[in-house]
mmCIF file of C-alpha atoms in Angstrom:
data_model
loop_
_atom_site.group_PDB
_atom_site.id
_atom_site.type_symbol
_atom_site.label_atom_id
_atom_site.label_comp_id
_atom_site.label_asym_id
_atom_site.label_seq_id
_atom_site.Cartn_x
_atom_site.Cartn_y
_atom_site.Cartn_z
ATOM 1 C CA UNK A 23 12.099 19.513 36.351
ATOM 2 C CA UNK A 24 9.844 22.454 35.203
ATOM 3 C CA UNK A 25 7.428 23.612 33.280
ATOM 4 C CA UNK A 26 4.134 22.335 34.445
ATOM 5 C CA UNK A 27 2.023 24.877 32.231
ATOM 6 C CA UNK A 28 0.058 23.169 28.957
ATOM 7 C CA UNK A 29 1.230 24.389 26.033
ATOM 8 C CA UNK A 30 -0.833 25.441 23.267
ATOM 9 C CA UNK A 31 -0.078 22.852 21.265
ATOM 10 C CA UNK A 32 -1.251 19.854 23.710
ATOM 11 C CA UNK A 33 -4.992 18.597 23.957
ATOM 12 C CA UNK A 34 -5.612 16.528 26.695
ATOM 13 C CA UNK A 35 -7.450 13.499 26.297
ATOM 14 C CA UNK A 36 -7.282 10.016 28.235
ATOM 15 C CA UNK A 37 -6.505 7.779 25.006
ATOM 16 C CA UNK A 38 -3.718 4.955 25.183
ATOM 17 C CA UNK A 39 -1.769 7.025 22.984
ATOM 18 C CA UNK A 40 -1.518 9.634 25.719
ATOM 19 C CA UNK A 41 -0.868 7.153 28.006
ATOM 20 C CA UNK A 42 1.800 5.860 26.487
ATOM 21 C CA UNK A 43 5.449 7.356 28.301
ATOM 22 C CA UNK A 44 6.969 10.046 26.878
ATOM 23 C CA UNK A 45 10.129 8.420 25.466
ATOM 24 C CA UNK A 46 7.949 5.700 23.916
ATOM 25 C CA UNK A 47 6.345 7.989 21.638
ATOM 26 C CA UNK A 48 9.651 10.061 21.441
ATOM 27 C CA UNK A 49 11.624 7.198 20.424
ATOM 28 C CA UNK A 50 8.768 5.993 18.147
ATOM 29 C CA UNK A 51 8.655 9.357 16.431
ATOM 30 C CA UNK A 52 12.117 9.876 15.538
ATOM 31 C CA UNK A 53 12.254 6.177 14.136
ATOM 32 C CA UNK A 54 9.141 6.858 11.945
ATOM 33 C CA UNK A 55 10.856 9.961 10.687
ATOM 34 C CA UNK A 56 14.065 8.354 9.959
ATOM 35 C CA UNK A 57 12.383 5.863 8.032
ATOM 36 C CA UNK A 58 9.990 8.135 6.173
ATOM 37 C CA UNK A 59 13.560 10.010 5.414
ATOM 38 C CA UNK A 60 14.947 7.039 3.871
ATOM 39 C CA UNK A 61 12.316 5.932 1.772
ATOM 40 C CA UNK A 62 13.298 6.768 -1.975
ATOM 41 C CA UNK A 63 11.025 9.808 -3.333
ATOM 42 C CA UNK A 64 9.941 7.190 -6.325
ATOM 43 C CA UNK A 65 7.627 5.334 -4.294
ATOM 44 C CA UNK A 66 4.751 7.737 -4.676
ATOM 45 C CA UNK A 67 2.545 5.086 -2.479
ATOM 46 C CA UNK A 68 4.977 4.512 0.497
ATOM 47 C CA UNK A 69 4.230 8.259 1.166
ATOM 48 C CA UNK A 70 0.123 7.643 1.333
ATOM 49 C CA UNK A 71 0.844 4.631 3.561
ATOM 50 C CA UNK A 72 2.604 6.556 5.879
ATOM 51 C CA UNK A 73 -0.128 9.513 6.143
ATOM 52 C CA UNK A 74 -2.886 6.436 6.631
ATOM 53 C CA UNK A 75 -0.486 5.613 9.353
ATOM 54 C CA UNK A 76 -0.207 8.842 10.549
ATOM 55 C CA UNK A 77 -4.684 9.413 10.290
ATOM 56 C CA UNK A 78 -4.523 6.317 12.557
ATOM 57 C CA UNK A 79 -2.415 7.301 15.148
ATOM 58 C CA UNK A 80 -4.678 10.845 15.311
ATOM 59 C CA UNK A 81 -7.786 8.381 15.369
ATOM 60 C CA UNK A 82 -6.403 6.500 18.101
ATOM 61 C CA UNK A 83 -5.747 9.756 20.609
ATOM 62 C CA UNK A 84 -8.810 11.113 19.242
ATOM 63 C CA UNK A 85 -7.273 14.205 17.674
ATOM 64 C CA UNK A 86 -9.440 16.377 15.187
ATOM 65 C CA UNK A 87 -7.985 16.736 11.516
ATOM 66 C CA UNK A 88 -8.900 20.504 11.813
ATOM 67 C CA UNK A 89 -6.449 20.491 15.061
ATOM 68 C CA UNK A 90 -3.551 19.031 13.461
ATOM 69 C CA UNK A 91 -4.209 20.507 9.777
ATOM 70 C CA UNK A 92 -4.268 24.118 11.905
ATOM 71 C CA UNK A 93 -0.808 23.099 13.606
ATOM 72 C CA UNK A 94 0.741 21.888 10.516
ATOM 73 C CA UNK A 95 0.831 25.682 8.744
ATOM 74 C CA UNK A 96 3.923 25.846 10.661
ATOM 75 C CA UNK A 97 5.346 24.099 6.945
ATOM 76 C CA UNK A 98 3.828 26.700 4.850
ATOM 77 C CA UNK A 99 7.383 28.422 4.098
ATOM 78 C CA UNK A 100 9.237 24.818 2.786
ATOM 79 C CA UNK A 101 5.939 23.989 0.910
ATOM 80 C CA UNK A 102 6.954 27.657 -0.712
ATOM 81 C CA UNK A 103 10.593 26.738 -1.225
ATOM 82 C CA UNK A 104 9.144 22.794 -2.850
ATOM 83 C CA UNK A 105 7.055 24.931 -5.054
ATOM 84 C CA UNK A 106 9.590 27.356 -6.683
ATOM 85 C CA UNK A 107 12.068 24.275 -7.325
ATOM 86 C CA UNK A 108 10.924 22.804 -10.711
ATOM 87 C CA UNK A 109 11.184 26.092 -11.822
ATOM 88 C CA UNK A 110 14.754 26.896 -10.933
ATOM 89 C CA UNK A 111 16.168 23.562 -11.481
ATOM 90 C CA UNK A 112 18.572 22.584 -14.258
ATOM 91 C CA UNK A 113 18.116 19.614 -16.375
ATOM 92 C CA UNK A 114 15.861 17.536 -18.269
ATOM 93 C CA UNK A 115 12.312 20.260 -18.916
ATOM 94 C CA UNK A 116 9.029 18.596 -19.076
ATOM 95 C CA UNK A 117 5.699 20.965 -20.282
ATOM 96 C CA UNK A 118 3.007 21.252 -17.355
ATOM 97 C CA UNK A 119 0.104 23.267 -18.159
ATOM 98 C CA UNK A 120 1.854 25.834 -20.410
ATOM 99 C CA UNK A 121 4.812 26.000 -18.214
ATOM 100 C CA UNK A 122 8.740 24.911 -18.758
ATOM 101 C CA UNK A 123 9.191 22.989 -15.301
ATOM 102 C CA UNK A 124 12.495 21.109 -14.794
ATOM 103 C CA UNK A 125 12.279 17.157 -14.281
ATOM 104 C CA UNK A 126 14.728 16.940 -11.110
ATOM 105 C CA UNK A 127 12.825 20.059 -9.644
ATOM 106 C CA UNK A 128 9.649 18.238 -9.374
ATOM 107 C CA UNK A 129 10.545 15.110 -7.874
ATOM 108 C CA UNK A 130 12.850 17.561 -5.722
ATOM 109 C CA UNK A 131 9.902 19.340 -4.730
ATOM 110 C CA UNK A 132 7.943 16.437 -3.778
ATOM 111 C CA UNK A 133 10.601 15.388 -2.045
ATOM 112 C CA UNK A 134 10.590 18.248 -0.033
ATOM 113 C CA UNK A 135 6.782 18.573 0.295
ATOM 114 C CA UNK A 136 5.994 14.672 0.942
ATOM 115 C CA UNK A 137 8.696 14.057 3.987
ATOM 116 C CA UNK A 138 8.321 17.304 5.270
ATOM 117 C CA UNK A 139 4.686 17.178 5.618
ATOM 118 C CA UNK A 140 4.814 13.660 6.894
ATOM 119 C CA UNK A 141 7.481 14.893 9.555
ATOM 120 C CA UNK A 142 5.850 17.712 11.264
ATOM 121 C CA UNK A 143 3.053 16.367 11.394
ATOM 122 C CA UNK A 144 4.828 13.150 13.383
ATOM 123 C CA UNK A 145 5.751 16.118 15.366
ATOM 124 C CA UNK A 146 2.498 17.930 15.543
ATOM 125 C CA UNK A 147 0.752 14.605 16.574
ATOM 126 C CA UNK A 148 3.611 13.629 19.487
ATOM 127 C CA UNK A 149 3.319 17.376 20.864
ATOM 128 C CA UNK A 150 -0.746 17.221 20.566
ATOM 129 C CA UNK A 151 -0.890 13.936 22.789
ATOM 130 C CA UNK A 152 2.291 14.863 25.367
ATOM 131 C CA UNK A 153 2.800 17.744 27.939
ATOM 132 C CA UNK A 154 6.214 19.679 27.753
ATOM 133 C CA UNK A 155 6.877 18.450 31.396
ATOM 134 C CA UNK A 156 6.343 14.952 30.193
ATOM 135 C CA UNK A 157 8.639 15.142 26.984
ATOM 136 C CA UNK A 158 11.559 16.527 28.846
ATOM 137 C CA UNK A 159 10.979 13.679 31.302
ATOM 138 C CA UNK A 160 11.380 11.528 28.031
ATOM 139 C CA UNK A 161 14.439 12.766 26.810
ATOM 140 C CA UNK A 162 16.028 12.785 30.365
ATOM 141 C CA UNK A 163 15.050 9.131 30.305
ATOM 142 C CA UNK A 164 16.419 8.797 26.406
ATOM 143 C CA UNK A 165 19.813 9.856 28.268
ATOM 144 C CA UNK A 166 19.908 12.961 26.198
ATOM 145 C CA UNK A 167 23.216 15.185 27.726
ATOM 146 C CA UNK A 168 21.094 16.510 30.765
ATOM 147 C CA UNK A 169 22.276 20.043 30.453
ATOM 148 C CA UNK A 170 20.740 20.371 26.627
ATOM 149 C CA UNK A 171 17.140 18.687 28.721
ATOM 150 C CA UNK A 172 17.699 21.651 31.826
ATOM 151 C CA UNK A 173 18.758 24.304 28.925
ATOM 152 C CA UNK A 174 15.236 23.356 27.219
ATOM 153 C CA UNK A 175 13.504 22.987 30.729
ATOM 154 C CA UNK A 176 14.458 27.023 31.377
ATOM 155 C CA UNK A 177 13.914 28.157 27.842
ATOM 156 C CA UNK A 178 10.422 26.207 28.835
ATOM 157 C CA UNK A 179 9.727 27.536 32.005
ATOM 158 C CA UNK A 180 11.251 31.631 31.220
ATOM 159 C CA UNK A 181 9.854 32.019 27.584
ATOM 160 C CA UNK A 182 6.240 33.318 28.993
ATOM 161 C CA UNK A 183 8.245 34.941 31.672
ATOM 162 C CA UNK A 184 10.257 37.278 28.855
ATOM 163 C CA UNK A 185 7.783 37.511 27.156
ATOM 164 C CA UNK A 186 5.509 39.000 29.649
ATOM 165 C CA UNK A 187 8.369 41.654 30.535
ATOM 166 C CA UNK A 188 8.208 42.449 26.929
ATOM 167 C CA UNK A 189 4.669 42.820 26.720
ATOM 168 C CA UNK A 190 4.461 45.185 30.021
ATOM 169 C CA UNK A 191 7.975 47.489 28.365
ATOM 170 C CA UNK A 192 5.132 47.462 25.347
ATOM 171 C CA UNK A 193 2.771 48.963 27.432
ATOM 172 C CA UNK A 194 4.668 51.411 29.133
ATOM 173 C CA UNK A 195 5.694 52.961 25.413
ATOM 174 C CA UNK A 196 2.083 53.092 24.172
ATOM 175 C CA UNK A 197 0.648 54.748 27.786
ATOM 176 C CA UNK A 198 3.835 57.608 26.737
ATOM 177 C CA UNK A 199 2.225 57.953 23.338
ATOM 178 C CA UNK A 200 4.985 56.061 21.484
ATOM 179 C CA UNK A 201 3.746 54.074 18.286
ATOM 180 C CA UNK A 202 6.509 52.366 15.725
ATOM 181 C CA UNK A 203 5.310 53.936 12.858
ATOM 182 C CA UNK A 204 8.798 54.007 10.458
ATOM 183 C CA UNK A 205 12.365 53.831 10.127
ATOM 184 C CA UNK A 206 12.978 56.278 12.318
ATOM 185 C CA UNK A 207 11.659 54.758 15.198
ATOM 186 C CA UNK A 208 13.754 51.393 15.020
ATOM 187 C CA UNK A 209 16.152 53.273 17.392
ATOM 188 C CA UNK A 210 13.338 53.282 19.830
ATOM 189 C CA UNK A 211 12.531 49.450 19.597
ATOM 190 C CA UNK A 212 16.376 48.512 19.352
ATOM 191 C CA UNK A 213 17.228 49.971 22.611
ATOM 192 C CA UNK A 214 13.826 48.128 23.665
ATOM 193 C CA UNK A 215 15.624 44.736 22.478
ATOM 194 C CA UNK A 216 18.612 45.715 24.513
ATOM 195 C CA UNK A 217 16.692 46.249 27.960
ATOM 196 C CA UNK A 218 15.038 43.312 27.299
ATOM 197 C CA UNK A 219 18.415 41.686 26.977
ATOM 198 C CA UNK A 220 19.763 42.737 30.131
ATOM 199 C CA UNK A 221 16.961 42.279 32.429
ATOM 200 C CA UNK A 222 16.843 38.933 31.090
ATOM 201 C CA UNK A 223 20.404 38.179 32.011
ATOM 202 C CA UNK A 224 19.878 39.780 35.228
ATOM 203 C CA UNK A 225 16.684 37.478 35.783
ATOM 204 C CA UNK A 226 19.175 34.865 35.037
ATOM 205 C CA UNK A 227 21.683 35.032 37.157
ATOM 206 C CA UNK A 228 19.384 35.605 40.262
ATOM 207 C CA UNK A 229 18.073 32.422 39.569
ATOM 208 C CA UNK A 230 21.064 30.639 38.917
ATOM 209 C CA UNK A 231 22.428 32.170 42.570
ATOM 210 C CA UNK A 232 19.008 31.278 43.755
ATOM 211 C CA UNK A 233 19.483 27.542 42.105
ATOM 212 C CA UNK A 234 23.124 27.559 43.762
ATOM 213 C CA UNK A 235 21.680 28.435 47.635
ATOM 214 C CA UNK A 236 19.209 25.829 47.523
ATOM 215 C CA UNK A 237 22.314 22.924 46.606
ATOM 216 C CA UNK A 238 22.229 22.865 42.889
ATOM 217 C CA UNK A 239 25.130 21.347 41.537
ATOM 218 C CA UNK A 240 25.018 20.974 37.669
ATOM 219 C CA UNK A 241 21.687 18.952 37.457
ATOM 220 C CA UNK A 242 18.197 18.637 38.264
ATOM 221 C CA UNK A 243 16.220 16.579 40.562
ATOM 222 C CA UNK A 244 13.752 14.351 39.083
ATOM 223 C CA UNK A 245 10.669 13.886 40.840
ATOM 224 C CA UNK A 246 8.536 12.110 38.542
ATOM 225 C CA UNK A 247 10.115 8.754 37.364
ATOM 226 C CA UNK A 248 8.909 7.759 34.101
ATOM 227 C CA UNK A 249 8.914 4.320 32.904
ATOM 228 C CA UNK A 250 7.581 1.840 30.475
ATOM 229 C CA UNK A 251 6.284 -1.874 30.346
ATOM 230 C CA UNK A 252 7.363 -3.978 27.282
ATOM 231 C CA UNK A 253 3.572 -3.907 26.040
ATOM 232 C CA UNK A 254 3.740 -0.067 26.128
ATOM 233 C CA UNK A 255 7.298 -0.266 24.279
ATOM 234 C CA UNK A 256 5.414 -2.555 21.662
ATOM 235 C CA UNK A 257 2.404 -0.568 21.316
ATOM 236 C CA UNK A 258 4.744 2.211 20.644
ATOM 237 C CA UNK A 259 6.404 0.133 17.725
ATOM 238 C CA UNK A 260 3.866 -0.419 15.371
ATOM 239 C CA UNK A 261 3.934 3.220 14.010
ATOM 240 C CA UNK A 262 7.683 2.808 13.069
ATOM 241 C CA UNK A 263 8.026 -1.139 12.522
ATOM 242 C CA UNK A 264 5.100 -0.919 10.370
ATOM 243 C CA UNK A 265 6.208 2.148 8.394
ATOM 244 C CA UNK A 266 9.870 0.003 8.087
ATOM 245 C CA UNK A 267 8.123 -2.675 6.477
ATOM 246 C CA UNK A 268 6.495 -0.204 3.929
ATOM 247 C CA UNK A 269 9.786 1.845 3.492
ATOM 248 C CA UNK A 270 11.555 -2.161 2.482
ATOM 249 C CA UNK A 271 8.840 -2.829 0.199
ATOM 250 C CA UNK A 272 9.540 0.834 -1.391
ATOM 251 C CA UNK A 273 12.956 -0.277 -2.121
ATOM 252 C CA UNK A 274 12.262 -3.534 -3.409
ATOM 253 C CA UNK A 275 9.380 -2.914 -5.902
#
């Protein structure tokens, strides 16, 4: 399975977290998520738990709060979308600094803003600590359906490749003296997006005949078997057994 080239989001290090196997952490994220998900948008302090938590895990694999605060702008549009809500809403009005904002809108909006945060950055902090290679290794070993794991491995391993083409078709306009400067030039670019199109699917299907000489037959070969001890499973726990505990508490109190 491919794509052996870091991606831009991973920092190597040699902590335990990064030594943990893929679908340790993969499994452990999605549980922490799901829990952070269900915990009811009242409990104010279940949400500063879980980013303690969260600081704890970056401690532990050693990753820099300007790395993952960087990362994390990926959020900036929902924050945007939490922040026009109490505005919009209907219902109950409360006065906040001169301003009409609706009751439902704000806790919607930290809603929004609190789980959301908490999530990508889950996500920011399981991509920062695990190669690409290694997570599709995890989900193959999650039994995800193994053609959604090969579609992801080719997306993967051919995104730099398009992208590349695109960036040499760029070229080849600019050396002509072509520069997208309005409307009218969107002709131009479309029929750009078009060639790109088809020398993609012509990429594609000499690989897939290429795939088909060499004895594929509907799935990849795994080289690399990943697999995990019961103290790695356990280690892998605490993030999501500890934030359970919190999320119960949040319900209860």
């Amino acid at each position: 399975m491919g794509a052996g080239h870091a991606h831009k989001l991973f920092r190597h290090g040699h902590t335990a977290v990064h030594a943990l196997p893929p679908h340790c952490k993969l499994a452990a994220a999605f549980c922490f998520v799901v829990v952070v998900v269900s915990t009811p948008r009242e409990a104010v302090w279940a949400f500063g738990l879980y980013a303690v938590l969260l600081a704890g895990v970056a401690a532990a694999a050693r990753i820099p709060a300007a790395f993952l605060l960087k990362r994390m702008l990926i959020e900036v549009p929902f924050v945007a979308f939490a922040v026009l809500m109490p505005f919009v809403a209907q219902g109950e009005r409360v006065e906040v600094l001169g301003m009409s904002l609706s009751v439902s809108g704000l806790w919607g909006a930290w809603n929004v803003l609190a789980k959301g945060t908490l999530g990508v950055a889950a996500s920011v902090l399981l991509a920062s600590t695990t190669e690409l290679r290694a997570l599709l290794l995890g989900l193959q070993r999650l039994k995800l359906p193994p053609l959604l794991v090969q579609i992801a491995s080719f997306m993967i391993r051919y995104g730099d490749v398009i992208s590349d083409e695109l960036r040499r078709m760029t070229i080849a306009r600019r050396s002509r003296g072509f520069e997208a400067s309005g409307v009218r030039h969107w002709g131009v670019l479309a029929k750009t997006a078009g060639a790109l199109f088809i020398r993609s699917y012509e990429r594609g299907e000499r690989v897939y005949l290429a795939m088909v000489s060499r004895g594929y037959a509907g799935s990849m070969p795994v080289i690399d078997e990943v697999s995990a001890t019961r103290a790695q499973w356990a280690y892998a726990a605490v993030l999501p057994v500890t934030a359970l505990a919190v999320c119960l508490m949040g319900w209860t109190l």
